[in-house]
Tab-separated table of C-alpha atoms in Angstrom:
chain	number	residue	atom	x	y	z
O	1	MET	CA	93.408	-127.937	-10.418
O	2	PRO	CA	96.843	-129.276	-9.316
O	3	SER	CA	97.792	-128.910	-5.677
O	4	SER	CA	100.554	-126.572	-4.559
O	5	ARG	CA	102.707	-129.634	-3.830
O	6	LYS	CA	102.368	-130.893	-7.400
O	7	ARG	CA	103.030	-127.418	-8.768
O	8	ASN	CA	106.190	-127.133	-6.682
O	9	LYS	CA	107.415	-130.534	-7.867
O	10	GLY	CA	106.735	-129.499	-11.456
O	11	LYS	CA	108.753	-126.315	-10.960
O	12	GLU	CA	111.581	-128.312	-9.408
O	13	ARG	CA	111.668	-130.702	-12.372
O	14	LYS	CA	111.733	-127.802	-14.840
O	15	ALA	CA	114.491	-126.070	-12.861
O	16	LYS	CA	116.591	-129.271	-12.806
O	17	ALA	CA	116.044	-129.826	-16.527
O	18	LEU	CA	117.070	-126.240	-17.286
O	19	MET	CA	120.173	-126.560	-15.096
O	20	ALA	CA	121.140	-129.827	-16.793
O	21	LYS	CA	120.711	-128.213	-20.214
O	22	GLU	CA	122.866	-125.223	-19.243
O	23	GLU	CA	125.566	-127.504	-17.801
O	24	LYS	CA	125.558	-129.584	-20.976
O	25	GLU	CA	125.908	-126.476	-23.168
O	26	ALA	CA	128.743	-125.202	-20.963
O	27	ASP	CA	130.555	-128.558	-21.208
O	28	VAL	CA	130.287	-128.584	-25.006
O	29	ARG	CA	131.581	-125.011	-25.200
O	30	ARG	CA	134.532	-125.797	-22.911
O	31	LYS	CA	135.438	-128.735	-25.137
O	32	TRP	CA	135.440	-126.945	-28.492
O	33	LEU	CA	137.029	-123.902	-26.878
O	34	SER	CA	139.926	-126.086	-25.715
O	35	TRP	CA	140.428	-127.089	-29.360
O	36	ALA	CA	139.890	-123.616	-30.855
O	37	SER	CA	142.224	-121.856	-28.443
O	38	PRO	CA	144.584	-124.224	-26.593
O	39	LYS	CA	146.809	-122.843	-23.852
O	40	ASP	CA	150.269	-121.590	-24.820
O	41	VAL	CA	149.386	-121.420	-28.531
O	42	ALA	CA	150.546	-118.103	-29.971
O	43	CYS	CA	148.851	-118.176	-33.388
O	44	CYS	CA	145.081	-117.872	-33.667
O	45	HIS	CA	145.191	-118.841	-37.362
O	46	SER	CA	142.192	-117.214	-39.054
O	47	MET	CA	140.247	-116.522	-35.869
O	48	LYS	CA	140.497	-112.959	-34.564
O	49	THR	CA	138.574	-113.355	-31.304
O	50	ILE	CA	136.586	-116.072	-29.545
O	51	PRO	CA	132.861	-115.241	-29.590
O	52	ALA	CA	131.364	-114.713	-26.124
O	53	GLN	CA	129.409	-117.554	-24.539
O	54	ASP	CA	126.039	-115.930	-25.263
O	55	HIS	CA	127.028	-114.977	-28.826
O	56	VAL	CA	124.915	-116.596	-31.532
O	57	VAL	CA	127.999	-118.119	-33.201
O	58	SER	CA	129.103	-119.760	-29.933
O	59	LYS	CA	125.666	-121.308	-29.556
O	60	PHE	CA	125.789	-122.362	-33.203
O	61	ILE	CA	129.158	-124.128	-32.784
O	62	SER	CA	128.023	-125.810	-29.563
O	63	LYS	CA	124.949	-127.235	-31.286
O	64	LEU	CA	127.104	-128.618	-34.094
O	65	TRP	CA	129.467	-130.340	-31.675
O	66	GLU	CA	126.866	-131.827	-29.343
O	67	PRO	CA	127.017	-135.274	-31.009
O	68	TRP	CA	130.706	-135.642	-30.248
O	69	SER	CA	130.307	-134.543	-26.639
O	70	GLU	CA	127.624	-137.210	-26.233
O	71	GLY	CA	130.027	-139.914	-27.398
O	72	GLU	CA	129.391	-140.323	-31.112
O	73	ARG	CA	130.902	-143.612	-32.243
O	74	ARG	CA	134.435	-143.548	-33.620
O	75	THR	CA	134.968	-146.060	-36.402
O	76	ASN	CA	136.816	-146.205	-39.693
O	77	SER	CA	133.780	-147.032	-41.849
O	78	THR	CA	132.845	-144.493	-44.487
O	79	ILE	CA	129.301	-144.151	-43.179
O	80	GLU	CA	130.535	-143.226	-39.698
O	81	ARG	CA	133.222	-140.949	-41.118
O	82	PHE	CA	130.469	-138.915	-42.738
O	83	THR	CA	129.261	-138.275	-39.155
O	84	PRO	CA	125.519	-138.422	-39.838
O	85	ALA	CA	124.690	-136.742	-36.527
O	86	THR	CA	126.868	-133.775	-37.475
O	87	LEU	CA	125.190	-133.446	-40.858
O	88	ALA	CA	121.779	-133.754	-39.206
O	89	ASN	CA	122.663	-130.979	-36.769
O	90	LEU	CA	123.822	-128.768	-39.620
O	91	GLU	CA	120.529	-129.312	-41.388
O	92	LYS	CA	118.642	-128.458	-38.187
O	93	SER	CA	120.710	-125.316	-37.738
O	94	PHE	CA	119.729	-124.227	-41.252
O	95	SER	CA	116.148	-123.949	-39.983
O	96	ASN	CA	116.689	-123.188	-36.296
O	97	MET	CA	119.572	-120.702	-36.576
O	98	PRO	CA	119.173	-119.151	-40.035
O	99	MET	CA	120.799	-115.895	-38.933
O	100	VAL	CA	124.251	-117.529	-38.914
O	101	TRP	CA	123.747	-119.036	-42.357
O	102	GLN	CA	122.291	-115.903	-43.914
O	103	ASP	CA	124.569	-113.285	-42.370
O	104	GLU	CA	127.940	-113.259	-44.150
O	105	ASP	CA	129.879	-111.923	-41.144
O	106	LEU	CA	128.395	-114.448	-38.704
O	107	ARG	CA	128.951	-117.246	-41.192
O	108	GLN	CA	132.597	-116.245	-41.598
O	109	THR	CA	133.065	-116.020	-37.831
O	110	ALA	CA	131.768	-119.586	-37.481
O	111	ILE	CA	134.102	-120.719	-40.274
O	112	ASN	CA	137.086	-119.070	-38.575
O	113	VAL	CA	136.337	-120.819	-35.272
O	114	LEU	CA	136.031	-124.172	-37.062
O	115	LEU	CA	139.292	-123.520	-38.931
O	116	SER	CA	141.099	-122.938	-35.642
O	117	ILE	CA	139.611	-126.119	-34.194
O	118	GLY	CA	140.760	-128.210	-37.151
O	119	VAL	CA	144.224	-126.672	-37.419
O	120	ASN	CA	144.990	-127.021	-33.712
O	121	ILE	CA	143.843	-130.649	-33.632
O	122	LEU	CA	146.156	-131.372	-36.571
O	123	LEU	CA	149.105	-129.478	-35.122
O	124	TYR	CA	148.903	-130.658	-31.536
O	125	ARG	CA	147.194	-134.051	-31.972
O	126	LEU	CA	144.486	-133.040	-29.523
O	127	ASP	CA	142.024	-135.825	-30.298
O	128	HIS	CA	140.756	-138.353	-32.817
O	129	PRO	CA	141.212	-137.544	-36.550
O	130	ILE	CA	137.462	-137.755	-37.155
O	131	LEU	CA	137.142	-134.410	-35.357
O	132	VAL	CA	139.140	-132.791	-38.153
O	133	GLU	CA	136.826	-134.339	-40.734
O	134	MET	CA	133.808	-133.048	-38.821
O	135	ALA	CA	135.202	-129.509	-38.759
O	136	ALA	CA	136.099	-129.669	-42.452
O	137	THR	CA	132.596	-130.910	-43.338
O	138	GLN	CA	131.005	-128.052	-41.418
O	139	ILE	CA	133.322	-125.510	-43.059
O	140	ALA	CA	132.664	-126.885	-46.539
O	141	LEU	CA	128.915	-126.529	-46.118
O	142	LEU	CA	129.130	-123.015	-44.692
O	143	GLN	CA	131.537	-121.897	-47.415
O	144	ASN	CA	129.286	-123.230	-50.154
O	145	TYR	CA	126.311	-121.169	-49.004
O	146	ASP	CA	125.830	-117.652	-50.352
O	147	GLY	CA	122.708	-116.716	-48.436
O	148	LYS	CA	120.340	-118.207	-51.014
O	149	GLY	CA	118.866	-121.609	-51.751
O	150	ASP	CA	117.937	-124.524	-49.498
O	151	TYR	CA	120.043	-126.924	-47.477
O	152	LYS	CA	119.931	-129.675	-50.090
O	153	SER	CA	121.508	-127.391	-52.702
O	154	VAL	CA	124.283	-126.523	-50.227
O	155	MET	CA	124.838	-130.196	-49.494
O	156	PHE	CA	125.116	-130.980	-53.174
O	157	ALA	CA	127.594	-128.114	-53.760
O	158	ALA	CA	129.821	-129.331	-50.918
O	159	ALA	CA	129.431	-133.076	-51.557
O	160	GLN	CA	132.717	-133.537	-53.420
O	161	VAL	CA	134.710	-131.758	-50.727
O	162	ILE	CA	133.003	-133.834	-48.033
O	163	ARG	CA	133.778	-137.022	-49.978
O	164	ASP	CA	137.458	-136.133	-50.318
O	165	VAL	CA	137.840	-135.072	-46.698
O	166	SER	CA	136.219	-138.268	-45.413
O	167	GLY	CA	138.193	-140.573	-47.676
O	168	GLY	CA	141.355	-138.733	-48.568
O	169	GLY	CA	143.208	-139.395	-45.358
O	170	GLU	CA	145.310	-136.943	-43.386
O	171	ARG	CA	147.020	-135.655	-46.520
O	172	HIS	CA	143.749	-134.250	-47.825
O	173	THR	CA	142.506	-132.817	-44.519
O	174	ILE	CA	145.816	-131.038	-43.913
O	175	ARG	CA	145.697	-129.589	-47.420
O	176	PHE	CA	142.053	-128.549	-46.861
O	177	PHE	CA	142.930	-126.475	-43.801
O	178	ALA	CA	146.291	-125.211	-45.106
O	179	LYS	CA	144.534	-123.618	-48.102
O	180	ARG	CA	142.023	-121.794	-45.892
O	181	ILE	CA	144.086	-120.211	-43.128
O	182	THR	CA	145.989	-116.928	-43.385
O	183	CYS	CA	149.052	-118.180	-41.483
O	184	SER	CA	151.701	-120.747	-42.446
O	185	CYS	CA	151.218	-123.005	-39.412
O	186	LEU	CA	150.457	-126.067	-41.534
O	187	LYS	CA	153.069	-125.451	-44.228
O	188	ALA	CA	155.701	-127.835	-42.841
O	189	LEU	CA	153.161	-130.550	-42.008
O	190	ASN	CA	151.559	-130.210	-45.437
O	191	SER	CA	154.931	-130.629	-47.169
O	192	GLN	CA	155.746	-133.640	-45.010
O	193	VAL	CA	152.544	-135.603	-45.708
O	194	LYS	CA	152.745	-134.839	-49.437
O	195	LYS	CA	156.071	-136.687	-49.497
O	196	GLU	CA	155.048	-139.529	-47.197
O	197	GLN	CA	151.413	-140.234	-48.082
O	198	PRO	CA	149.877	-140.978	-51.505
O	199	LYS	CA	146.556	-139.499	-52.583
O	200	THR	CA	143.835	-141.886	-51.429
O	201	GLY	CA	140.090	-142.288	-51.483
O	202	ILE	CA	137.482	-144.749	-50.287
O	203	CYS	CA	135.578	-147.077	-52.574
O	204	ASP	CA	131.933	-146.371	-51.786
O	205	GLY	CA	131.043	-149.958	-52.611
O	206	CYS	CA	133.474	-152.085	-50.578
O	207	LEU	CA	134.678	-149.259	-48.268
O	208	ARG	CA	138.305	-150.086	-49.076
O	209	VAL	CA	140.879	-147.305	-48.954
O	210	ALA	CA	142.758	-147.172	-52.262
O	211	LYS	CA	145.084	-144.898	-54.175
O	212	ARG	CA	143.080	-142.151	-55.853
O	213	GLU	CA	144.504	-143.047	-59.287
O	214	THR	CA	142.970	-146.546	-59.092
O	215	LEU	CA	139.437	-145.356	-58.313
O	216	MET	CA	136.791	-144.683	-60.939
O	217	VAL	CA	134.173	-141.947	-60.551
O	218	CYS	CA	130.496	-142.285	-61.449
O	219	SER	CA	129.909	-140.510	-64.776
O	220	ARG	CA	126.421	-139.508	-63.683
O	221	CYS	CA	126.868	-137.846	-60.283
O	222	LYS	CA	130.648	-137.181	-60.450
O	223	LEU	CA	130.769	-138.005	-56.732
O	224	VAL	CA	130.653	-141.748	-56.112
O	225	GLN	CA	133.996	-143.564	-56.293
O	226	PHE	CA	134.392	-147.283	-56.882
O	227	CYS	CA	137.256	-149.707	-57.413
O	228	SER	CA	135.380	-152.246	-59.582
O	229	LYS	CA	132.119	-152.878	-61.416
O	230	VAL	CA	130.938	-155.079	-58.540
O	231	SER	CA	131.448	-152.233	-56.089
O	232	LYS	CA	129.655	-149.874	-58.451
O	233	LEU	CA	126.505	-152.028	-58.346
O	234	SER	CA	126.259	-151.891	-54.552
O	235	VAL	CA	127.332	-148.315	-53.982
O	236	PHE	CA	123.921	-146.652	-53.679
O	237	ILE	CA	122.762	-149.277	-51.204
O	238	ILE	CA	125.778	-148.784	-48.949
O	239	LEU	CA	125.875	-144.999	-49.157
O	240	PRO	CA	122.341	-143.561	-49.303
O	241	LEU	CA	123.828	-140.097	-48.930
O	242	TYR	CA	124.789	-139.942	-52.596
O	243	SER	CA	121.512	-141.380	-53.865
O	244	ALA	CA	119.633	-138.852	-51.723
O	245	LEU	CA	121.599	-136.065	-53.352
O	246	MET	CA	120.610	-137.271	-56.808
O	247	ILE	CA	116.847	-137.383	-56.149
């Protein structure tokens, strides 16, 4: 039987671990809250109210954004732009927090918070563009779930949107959010990028950004894009995400 000294040390370690966990959760919440509702911003876009800290949607959002708070790498490669850690967290949430996925109101509340995060980052240049792609990916998955089916079916339904958001540049992400909010906050910015930026995509073989009109799409999956036959041959090796979807 452990001595009282060992028991006390064990309790101290557990207390410190719990405190560290709570501090980490609070830090993540403060970060996404600063994006969802910046100071001196009059419009809340599609979000009516911020969920309380102990609300299930707040905990859901915090779990999704943990990878970024821990310093997820920022690169321009397609694989990184798909933010694997974010997708992994979404898949975990499907099992660990099914109430948000299955309840239409909670799901919509989460979507509204993510919409506000993405729109404010675009409007006020609050951080790196990959954050907008992360929010759009999360929204796409939540919007493509109707309370039935498994995570893989949701992933497949949202795959084309995720592909376009990750490879379509700012023009596509701005359009993505502009179509989903009830206000006109992105109208001017959307018009501006449509004039200045061509439609683009990323070749899933060589990872080169190219005009959308020059890219071919796989006739089998309707998802993979490639700029040449050589790129087509290597695409499923470079992007296992698509091959996983086709299994």
